[in-house]
CSV table of C-alpha atoms (C1' of nucleotides) in Angstrom, one decimal:
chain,number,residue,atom,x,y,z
W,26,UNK,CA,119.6,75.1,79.9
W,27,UNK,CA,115.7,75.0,81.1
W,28,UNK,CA,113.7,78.3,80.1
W,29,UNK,CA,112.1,77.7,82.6
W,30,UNK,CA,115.0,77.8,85.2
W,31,UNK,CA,116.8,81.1,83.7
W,32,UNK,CA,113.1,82.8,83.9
W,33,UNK,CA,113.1,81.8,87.4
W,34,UNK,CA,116.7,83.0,88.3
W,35,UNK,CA,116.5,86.4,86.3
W,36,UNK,CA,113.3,87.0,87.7
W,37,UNK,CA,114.8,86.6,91.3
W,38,UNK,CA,117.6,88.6,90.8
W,39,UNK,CA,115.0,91.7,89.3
W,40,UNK,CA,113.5,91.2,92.8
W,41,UNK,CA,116.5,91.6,94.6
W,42,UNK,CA,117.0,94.9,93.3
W,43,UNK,CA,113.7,97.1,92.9
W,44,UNK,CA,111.2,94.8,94.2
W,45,UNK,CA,108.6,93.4,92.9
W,46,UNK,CA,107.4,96.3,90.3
W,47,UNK,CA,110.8,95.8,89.1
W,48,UNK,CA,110.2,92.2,87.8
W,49,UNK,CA,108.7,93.0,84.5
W,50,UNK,CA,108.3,89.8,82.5
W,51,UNK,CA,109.8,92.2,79.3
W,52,UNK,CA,112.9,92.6,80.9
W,53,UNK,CA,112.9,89.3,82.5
W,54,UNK,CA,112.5,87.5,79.2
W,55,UNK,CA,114.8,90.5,77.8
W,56,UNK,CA,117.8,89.1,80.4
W,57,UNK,CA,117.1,85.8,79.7
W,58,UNK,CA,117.8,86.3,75.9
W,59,UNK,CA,114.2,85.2,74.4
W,60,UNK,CA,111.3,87.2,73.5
W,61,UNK,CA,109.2,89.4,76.0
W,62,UNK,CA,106.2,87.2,75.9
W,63,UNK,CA,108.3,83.9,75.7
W,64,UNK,CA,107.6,83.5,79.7
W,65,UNK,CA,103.8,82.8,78.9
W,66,UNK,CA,104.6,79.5,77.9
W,67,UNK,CA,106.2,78.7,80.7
W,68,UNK,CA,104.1,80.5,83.5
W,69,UNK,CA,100.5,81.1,83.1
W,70,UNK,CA,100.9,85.2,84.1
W,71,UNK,CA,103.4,87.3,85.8
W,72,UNK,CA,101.6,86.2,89.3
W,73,UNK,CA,102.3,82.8,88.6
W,74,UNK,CA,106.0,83.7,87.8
W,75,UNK,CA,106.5,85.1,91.4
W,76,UNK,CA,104.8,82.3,92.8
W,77,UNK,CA,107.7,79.9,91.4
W,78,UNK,CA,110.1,82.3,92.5
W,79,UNK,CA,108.9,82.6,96.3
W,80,UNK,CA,108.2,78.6,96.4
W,81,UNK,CA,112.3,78.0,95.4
W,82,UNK,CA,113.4,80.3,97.8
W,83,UNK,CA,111.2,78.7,100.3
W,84,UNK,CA,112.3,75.3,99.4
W,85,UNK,CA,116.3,76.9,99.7
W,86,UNK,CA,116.2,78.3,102.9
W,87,UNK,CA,113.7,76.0,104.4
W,88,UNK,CA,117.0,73.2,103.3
W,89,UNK,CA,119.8,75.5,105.0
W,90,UNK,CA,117.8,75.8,108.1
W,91,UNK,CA,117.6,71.8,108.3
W,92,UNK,CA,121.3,71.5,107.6
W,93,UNK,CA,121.9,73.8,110.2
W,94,UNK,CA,119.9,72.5,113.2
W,95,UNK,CA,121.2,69.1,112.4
W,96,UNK,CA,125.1,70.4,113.2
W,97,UNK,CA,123.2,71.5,116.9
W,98,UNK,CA,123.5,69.0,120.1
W,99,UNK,CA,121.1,70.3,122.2
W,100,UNK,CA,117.2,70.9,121.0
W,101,UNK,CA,117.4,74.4,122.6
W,102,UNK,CA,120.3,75.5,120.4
W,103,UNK,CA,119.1,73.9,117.7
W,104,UNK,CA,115.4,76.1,118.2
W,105,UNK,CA,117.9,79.3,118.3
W,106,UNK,CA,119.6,78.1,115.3
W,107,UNK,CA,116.7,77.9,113.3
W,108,UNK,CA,115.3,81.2,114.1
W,109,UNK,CA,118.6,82.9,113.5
W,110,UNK,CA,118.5,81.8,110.1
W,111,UNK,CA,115.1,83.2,109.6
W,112,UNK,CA,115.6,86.0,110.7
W,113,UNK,CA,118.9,86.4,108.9
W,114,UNK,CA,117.1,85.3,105.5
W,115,UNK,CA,114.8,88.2,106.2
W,116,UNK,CA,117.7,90.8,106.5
W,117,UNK,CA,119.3,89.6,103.7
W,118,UNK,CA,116.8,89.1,101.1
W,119,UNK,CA,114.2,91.1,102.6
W,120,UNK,CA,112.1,91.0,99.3
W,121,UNK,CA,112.2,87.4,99.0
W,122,UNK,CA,110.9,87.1,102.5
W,123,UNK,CA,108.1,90.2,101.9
W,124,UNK,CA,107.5,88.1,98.8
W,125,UNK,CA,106.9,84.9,100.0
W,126,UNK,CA,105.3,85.6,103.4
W,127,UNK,CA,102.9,88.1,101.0
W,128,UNK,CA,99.6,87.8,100.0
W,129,UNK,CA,99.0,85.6,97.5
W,130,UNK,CA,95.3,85.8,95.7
W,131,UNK,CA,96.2,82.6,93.3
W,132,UNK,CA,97.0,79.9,95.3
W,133,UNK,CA,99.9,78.1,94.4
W,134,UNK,CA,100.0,74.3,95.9
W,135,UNK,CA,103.9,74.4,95.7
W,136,UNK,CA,103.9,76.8,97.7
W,137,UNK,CA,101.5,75.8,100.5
W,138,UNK,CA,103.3,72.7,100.5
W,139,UNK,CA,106.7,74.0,101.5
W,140,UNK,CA,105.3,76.3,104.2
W,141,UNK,CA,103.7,73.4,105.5
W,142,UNK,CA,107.1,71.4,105.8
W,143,UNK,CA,108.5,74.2,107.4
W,144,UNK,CA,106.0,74.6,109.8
W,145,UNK,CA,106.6,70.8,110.8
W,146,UNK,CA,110.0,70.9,111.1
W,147,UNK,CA,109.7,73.8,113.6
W,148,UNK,CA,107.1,71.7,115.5
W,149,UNK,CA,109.5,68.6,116.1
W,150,UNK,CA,112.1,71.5,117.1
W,151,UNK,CA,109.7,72.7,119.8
W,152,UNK,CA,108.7,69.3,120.9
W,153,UNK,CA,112.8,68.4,121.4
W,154,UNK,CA,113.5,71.0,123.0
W,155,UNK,CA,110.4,70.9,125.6
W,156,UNK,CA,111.3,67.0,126.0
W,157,UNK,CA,115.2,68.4,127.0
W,158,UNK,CA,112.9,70.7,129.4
W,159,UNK,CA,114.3,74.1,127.7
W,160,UNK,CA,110.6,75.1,126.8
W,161,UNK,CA,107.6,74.9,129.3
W,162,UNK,CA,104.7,72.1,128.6
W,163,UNK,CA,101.7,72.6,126.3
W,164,UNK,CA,100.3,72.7,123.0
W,165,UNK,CA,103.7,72.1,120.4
W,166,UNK,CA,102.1,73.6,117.7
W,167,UNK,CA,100.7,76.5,120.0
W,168,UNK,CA,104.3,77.0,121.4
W,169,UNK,CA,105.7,76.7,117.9
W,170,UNK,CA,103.1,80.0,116.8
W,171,UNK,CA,104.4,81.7,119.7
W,172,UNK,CA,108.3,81.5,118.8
W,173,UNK,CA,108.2,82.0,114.8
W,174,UNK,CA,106.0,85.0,115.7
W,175,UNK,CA,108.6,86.6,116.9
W,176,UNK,CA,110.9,85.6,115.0
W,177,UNK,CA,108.8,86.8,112.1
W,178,UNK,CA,107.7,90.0,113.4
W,179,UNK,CA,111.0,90.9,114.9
W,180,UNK,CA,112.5,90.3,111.0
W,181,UNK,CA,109.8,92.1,109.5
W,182,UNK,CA,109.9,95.2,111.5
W,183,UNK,CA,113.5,95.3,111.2
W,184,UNK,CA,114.4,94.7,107.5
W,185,UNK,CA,111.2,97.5,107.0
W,186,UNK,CA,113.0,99.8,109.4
W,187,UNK,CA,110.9,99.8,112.4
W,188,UNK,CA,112.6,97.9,115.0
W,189,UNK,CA,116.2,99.2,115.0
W,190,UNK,CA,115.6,103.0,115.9
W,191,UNK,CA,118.6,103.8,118.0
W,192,UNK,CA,118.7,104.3,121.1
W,193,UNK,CA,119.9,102.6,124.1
W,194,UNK,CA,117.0,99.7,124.0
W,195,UNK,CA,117.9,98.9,121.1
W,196,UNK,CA,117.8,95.1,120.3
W,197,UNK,CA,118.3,93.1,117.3
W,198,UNK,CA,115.8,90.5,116.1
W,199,UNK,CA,118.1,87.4,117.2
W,200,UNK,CA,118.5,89.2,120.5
W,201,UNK,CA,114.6,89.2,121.1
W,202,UNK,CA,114.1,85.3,120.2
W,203,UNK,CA,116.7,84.7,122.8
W,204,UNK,CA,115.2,87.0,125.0
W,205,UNK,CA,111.5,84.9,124.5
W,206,UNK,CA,113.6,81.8,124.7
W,207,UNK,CA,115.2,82.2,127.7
W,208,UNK,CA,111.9,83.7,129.6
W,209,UNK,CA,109.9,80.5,128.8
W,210,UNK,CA,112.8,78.6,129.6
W,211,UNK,CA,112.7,80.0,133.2
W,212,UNK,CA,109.1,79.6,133.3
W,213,UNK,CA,109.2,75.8,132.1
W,214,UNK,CA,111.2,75.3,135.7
C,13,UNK,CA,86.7,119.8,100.0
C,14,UNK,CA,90.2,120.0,100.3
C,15,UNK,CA,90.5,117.4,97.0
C,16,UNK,CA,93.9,116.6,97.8
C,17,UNK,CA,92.1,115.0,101.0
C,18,UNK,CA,89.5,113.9,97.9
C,19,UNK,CA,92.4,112.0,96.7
C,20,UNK,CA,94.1,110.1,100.4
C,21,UNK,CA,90.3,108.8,100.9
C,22,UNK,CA,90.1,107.8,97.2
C,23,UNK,CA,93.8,106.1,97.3
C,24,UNK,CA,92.7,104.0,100.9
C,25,UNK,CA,89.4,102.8,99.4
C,26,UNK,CA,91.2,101.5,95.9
C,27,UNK,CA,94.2,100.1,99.0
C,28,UNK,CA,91.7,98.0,100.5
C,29,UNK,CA,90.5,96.4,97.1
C,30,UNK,CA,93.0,95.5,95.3
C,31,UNK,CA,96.2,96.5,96.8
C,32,UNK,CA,98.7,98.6,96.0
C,33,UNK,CA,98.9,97.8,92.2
C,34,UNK,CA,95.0,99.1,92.2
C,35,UNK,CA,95.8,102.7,93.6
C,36,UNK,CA,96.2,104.1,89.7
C,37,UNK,CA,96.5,108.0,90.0
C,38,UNK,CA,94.4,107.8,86.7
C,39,UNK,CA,91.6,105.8,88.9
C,40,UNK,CA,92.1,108.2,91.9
C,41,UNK,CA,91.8,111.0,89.9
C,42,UNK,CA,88.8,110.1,88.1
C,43,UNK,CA,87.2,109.0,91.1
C,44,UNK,CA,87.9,112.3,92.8
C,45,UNK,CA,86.1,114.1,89.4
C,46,UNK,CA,89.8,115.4,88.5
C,47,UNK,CA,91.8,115.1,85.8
C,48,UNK,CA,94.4,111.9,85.7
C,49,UNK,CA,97.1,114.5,86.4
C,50,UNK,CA,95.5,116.5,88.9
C,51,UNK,CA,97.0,114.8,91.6
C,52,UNK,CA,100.8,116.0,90.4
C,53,UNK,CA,99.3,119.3,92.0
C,54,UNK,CA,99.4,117.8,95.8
C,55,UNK,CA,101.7,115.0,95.6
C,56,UNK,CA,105.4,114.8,94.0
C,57,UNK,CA,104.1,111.2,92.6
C,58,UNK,CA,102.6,107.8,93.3
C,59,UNK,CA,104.8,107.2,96.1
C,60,UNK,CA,103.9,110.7,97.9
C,61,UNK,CA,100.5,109.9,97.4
C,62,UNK,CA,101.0,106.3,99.4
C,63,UNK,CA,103.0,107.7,101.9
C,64,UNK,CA,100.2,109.9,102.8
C,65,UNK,CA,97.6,107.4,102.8
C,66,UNK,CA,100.0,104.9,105.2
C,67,UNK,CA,100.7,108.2,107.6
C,68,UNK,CA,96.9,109.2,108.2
C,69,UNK,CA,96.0,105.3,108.7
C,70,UNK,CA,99.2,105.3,111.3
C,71,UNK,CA,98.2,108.1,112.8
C,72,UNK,CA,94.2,107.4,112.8
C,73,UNK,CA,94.7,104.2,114.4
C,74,UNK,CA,97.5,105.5,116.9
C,75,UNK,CA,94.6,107.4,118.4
C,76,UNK,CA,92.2,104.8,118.5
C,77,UNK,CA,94.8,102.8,120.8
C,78,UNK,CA,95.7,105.0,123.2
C,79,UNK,CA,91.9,106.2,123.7
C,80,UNK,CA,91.1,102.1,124.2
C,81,UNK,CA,93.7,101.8,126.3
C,82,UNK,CA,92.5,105.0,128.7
C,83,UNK,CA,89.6,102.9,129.7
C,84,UNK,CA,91.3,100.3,131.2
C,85,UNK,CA,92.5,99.7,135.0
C,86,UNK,CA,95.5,97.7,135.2
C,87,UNK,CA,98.4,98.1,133.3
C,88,UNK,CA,98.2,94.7,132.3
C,89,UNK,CA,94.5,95.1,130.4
C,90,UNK,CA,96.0,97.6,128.4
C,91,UNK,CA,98.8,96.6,127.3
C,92,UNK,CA,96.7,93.4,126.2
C,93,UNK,CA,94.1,95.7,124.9
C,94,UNK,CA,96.7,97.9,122.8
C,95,UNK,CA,98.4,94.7,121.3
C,96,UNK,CA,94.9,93.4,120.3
C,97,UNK,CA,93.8,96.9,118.7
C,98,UNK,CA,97.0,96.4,116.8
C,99,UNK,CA,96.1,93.1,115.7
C,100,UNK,CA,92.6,93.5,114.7
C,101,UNK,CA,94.0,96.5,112.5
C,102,UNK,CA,96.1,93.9,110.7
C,103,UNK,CA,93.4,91.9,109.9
C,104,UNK,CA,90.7,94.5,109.0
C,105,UNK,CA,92.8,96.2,106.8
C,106,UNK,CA,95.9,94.0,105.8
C,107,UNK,CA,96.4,96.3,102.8
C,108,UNK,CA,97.2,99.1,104.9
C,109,UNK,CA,98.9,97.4,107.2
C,110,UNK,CA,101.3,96.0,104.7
C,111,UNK,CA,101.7,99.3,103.4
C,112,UNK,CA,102.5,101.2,106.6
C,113,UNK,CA,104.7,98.7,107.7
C,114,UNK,CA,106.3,97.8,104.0
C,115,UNK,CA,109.8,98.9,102.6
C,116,UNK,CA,109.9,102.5,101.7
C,117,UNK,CA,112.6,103.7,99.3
C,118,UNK,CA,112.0,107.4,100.0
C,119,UNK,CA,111.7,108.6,103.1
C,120,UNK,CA,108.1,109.7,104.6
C,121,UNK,CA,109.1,112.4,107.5
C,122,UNK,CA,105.3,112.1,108.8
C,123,UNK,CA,105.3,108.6,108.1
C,124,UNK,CA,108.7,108.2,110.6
C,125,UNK,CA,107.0,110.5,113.2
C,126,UNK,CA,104.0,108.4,113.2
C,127,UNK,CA,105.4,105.6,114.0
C,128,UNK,CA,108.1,107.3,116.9
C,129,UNK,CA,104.9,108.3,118.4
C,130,UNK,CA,103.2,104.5,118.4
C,131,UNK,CA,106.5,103.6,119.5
C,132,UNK,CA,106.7,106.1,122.6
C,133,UNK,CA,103.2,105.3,123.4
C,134,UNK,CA,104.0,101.0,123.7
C,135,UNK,CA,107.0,101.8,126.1
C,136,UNK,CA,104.9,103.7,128.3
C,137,UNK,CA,102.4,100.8,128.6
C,138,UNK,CA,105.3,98.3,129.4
C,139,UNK,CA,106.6,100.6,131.6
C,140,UNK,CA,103.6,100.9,133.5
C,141,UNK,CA,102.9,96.9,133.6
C,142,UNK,CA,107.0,96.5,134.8
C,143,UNK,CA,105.5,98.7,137.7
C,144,UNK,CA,102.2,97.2,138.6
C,145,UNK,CA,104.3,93.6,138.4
C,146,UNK,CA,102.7,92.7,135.0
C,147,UNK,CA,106.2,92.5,133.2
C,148,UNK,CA,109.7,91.5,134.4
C,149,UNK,CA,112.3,94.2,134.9
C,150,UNK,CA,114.6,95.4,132.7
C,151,UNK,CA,114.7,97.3,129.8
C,152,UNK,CA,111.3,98.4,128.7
C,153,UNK,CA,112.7,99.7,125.3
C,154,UNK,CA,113.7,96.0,124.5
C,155,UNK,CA,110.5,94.5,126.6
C,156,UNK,CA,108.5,96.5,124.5
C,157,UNK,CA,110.4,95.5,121.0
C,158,UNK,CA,109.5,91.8,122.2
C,159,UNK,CA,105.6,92.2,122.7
C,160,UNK,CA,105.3,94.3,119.9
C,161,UNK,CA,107.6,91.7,117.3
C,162,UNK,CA,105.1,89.0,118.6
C,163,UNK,CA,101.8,91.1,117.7
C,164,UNK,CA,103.2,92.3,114.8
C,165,UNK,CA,104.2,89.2,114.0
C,166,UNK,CA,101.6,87.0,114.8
C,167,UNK,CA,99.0,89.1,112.9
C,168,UNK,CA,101.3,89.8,109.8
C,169,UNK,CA,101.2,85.9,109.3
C,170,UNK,CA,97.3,85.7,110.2
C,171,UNK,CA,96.5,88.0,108.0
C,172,UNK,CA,98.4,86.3,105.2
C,173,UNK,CA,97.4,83.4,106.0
C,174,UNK,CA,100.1,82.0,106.9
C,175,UNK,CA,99.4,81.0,110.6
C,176,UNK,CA,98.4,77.4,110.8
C,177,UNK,CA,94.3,78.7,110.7
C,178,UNK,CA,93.8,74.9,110.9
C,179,UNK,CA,94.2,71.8,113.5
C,180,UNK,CA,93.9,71.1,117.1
C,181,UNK,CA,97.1,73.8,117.7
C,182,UNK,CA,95.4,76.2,116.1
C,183,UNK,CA,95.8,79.9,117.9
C,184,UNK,CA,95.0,83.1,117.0
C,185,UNK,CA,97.2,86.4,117.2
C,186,UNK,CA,95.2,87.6,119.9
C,187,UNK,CA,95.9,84.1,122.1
C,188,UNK,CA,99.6,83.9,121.5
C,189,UNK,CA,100.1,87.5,122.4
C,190,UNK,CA,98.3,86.8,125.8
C,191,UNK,CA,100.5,83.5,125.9
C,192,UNK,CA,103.6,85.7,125.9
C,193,UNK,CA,102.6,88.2,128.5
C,194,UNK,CA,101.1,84.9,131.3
C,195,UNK,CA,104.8,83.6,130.4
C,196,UNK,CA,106.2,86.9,130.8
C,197,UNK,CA,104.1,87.8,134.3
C,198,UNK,CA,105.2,84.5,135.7
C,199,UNK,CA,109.0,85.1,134.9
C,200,UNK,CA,108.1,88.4,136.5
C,201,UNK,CA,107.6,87.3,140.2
Z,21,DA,C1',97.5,128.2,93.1
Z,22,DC,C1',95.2,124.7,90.7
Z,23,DC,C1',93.8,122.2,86.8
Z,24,DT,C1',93.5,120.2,81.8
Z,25,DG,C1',94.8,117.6,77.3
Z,26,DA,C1',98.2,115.8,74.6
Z,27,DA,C1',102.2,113.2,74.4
Z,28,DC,C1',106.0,109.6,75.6
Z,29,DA,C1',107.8,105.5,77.2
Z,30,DC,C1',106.5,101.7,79.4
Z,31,DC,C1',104.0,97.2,80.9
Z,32,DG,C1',100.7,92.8,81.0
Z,33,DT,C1',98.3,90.1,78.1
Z,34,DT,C1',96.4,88.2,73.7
Z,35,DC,C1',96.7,86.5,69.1
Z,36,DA,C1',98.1,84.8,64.7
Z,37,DA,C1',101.8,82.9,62.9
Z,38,DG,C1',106.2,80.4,62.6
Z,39,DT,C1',109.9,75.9,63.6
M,9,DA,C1',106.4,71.9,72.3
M,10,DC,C1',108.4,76.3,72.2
M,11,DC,C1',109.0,80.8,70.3
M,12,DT,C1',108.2,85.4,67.8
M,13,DG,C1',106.2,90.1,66.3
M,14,DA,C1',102.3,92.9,66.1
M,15,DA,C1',98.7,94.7,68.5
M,16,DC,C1',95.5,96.4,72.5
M,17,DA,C1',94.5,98.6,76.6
M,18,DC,C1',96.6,100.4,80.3
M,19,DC,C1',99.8,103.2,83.5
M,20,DG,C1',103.4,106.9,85.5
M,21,DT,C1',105.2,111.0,84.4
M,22,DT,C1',106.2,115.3,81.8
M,23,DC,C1',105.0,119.5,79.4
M,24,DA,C1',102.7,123.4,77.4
M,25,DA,C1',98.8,125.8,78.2
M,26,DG,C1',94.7,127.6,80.5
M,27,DT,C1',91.8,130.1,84.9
DNA sequence: ACCTGAACACCGTTCAAGT
DNA sequence: ACCTGAACACCGTTCAAGT
């Protein structure tokens, strides 16, 4: 129905495939049946297309993640939970997640806003779980940096490659969260 | 001289304005006093060229890690040192950075040997902090995956701004890092 | 071996015009 | 309010030709 919408949805699915140079607004206003330049009235430039498309799938997986933490009992579980999903949204769309953790030189407020969300809802994670005494004391929001740092950097290097070179030692990203989480579980003893 | 060196020191300078989408072979070119097709001479195309231009900067600041890291005593200094090296890299030259550690469709075989080498050079430096005490035992592949994730991670997110720069919990890459390996030395003992 | 100029197919963006 | 077609300046890549 909405223009707008199908530009958003064709434009994703180009991103899926090819990557960014890839999303063309010809082809994109070519796949959603109106004319090449038909997406200027809907997004002021091509940059402003992408932000749309990185603000929905933030909004998405930011949802899924909140769904699934609710389903956990305990707060540590729930902490592991959430980080699995990242890290699995990162494998499986990897250019979404290179696209919206990118660097944006237009800001775009719906986007700030749901990374902002986000990051609160991994706070009150943190907090739960050090409250169930699974995570040492201190700074929540410090402690919060700490674990979606490796969540993010273990996702990043391996849906780029760079992690998962073979080899005995090798670990996948959910395997090193765990690995943080259960080392500053042992030091919150 | 050597202009297809012209042309990697061209390419990096358009990198770090701009970003990818800047490096234009028709810009390096005439900024290298060739033609727009010159560069077809020394590189297969624009992806060769980036390659080239994300291996040097891999390889450049490779060496400027481990000769930081000579200069240090304990084990645990550098380590700390080589992770904040890594970070301040990320933030000096985020362009780069995203570009050495971005999604590349065709493979770079000095690009991969690069970063084996990095990689060779961190498990070293976690081996020698499992030994001095630093670091818990176990495997110092997946030890080093860990510290490394967090670095990486940590600084790709500062240096897209993505890293809660304000509020009282505000941390920078370099503190979280050093909040991993004080957790890590006290699960150690 | 290295470089040039013309050419082709493409792309982002703007503009005048249409309903 | 939303869309179209033509147009402009650009870009990656190829090719024939030059030294």
């Amino acid at each position: 129905m909405g223009t707008r919408e199908d530009l958003i949805e064709v434009a994703t699915r180009l991103l899926d495939n090819g990557g960014v140079p890839a999303v063309t607004l010809r082809e994109v206003g070519r796949l959603a049946g109106v004319s090449h330049n038909a997406p200027y009235k809907h997004f002021a430039d091509k940059q402003a297309l992408l932000a749309a498309v990185a603000a929905r799938d933030l909004e998405r997986h930011s949802m899924l993640i909140q769904q699934a933490v609710r389903r956990k009992r305990s707060a540590k579980a729930a902490l592991s939970e959430a980080m699995g999903r990242y890290i699995a949204w990162a494998l499986e769309y990897p250019e979404r997640f290179r696209l919206v953790f990118g660097r944006w030189t237009t800001e775009s407020p719906e986007l700030t806003a749901a990374a902002e969300t986000a990051q609160a809802g991994l706070v009150g994670l943190v907090e739960a779980a050090q409250a169930s005494g699974a995570l040492p004391a201190g700074d929540p929001v410090r402690l919060a940096s700490l674990v979606r740092s490796v969540a993010h950097g273990a996702a990043d290097l391996a849906a780029t490659g760079h992690l998962s070179a073979t080899g005995k030692g090798h670990a996948g990203p959910e395997q090193l969260v765990d690995d943080l989480l259960t080392y500053l579980e042992t030091a919150a003893t």
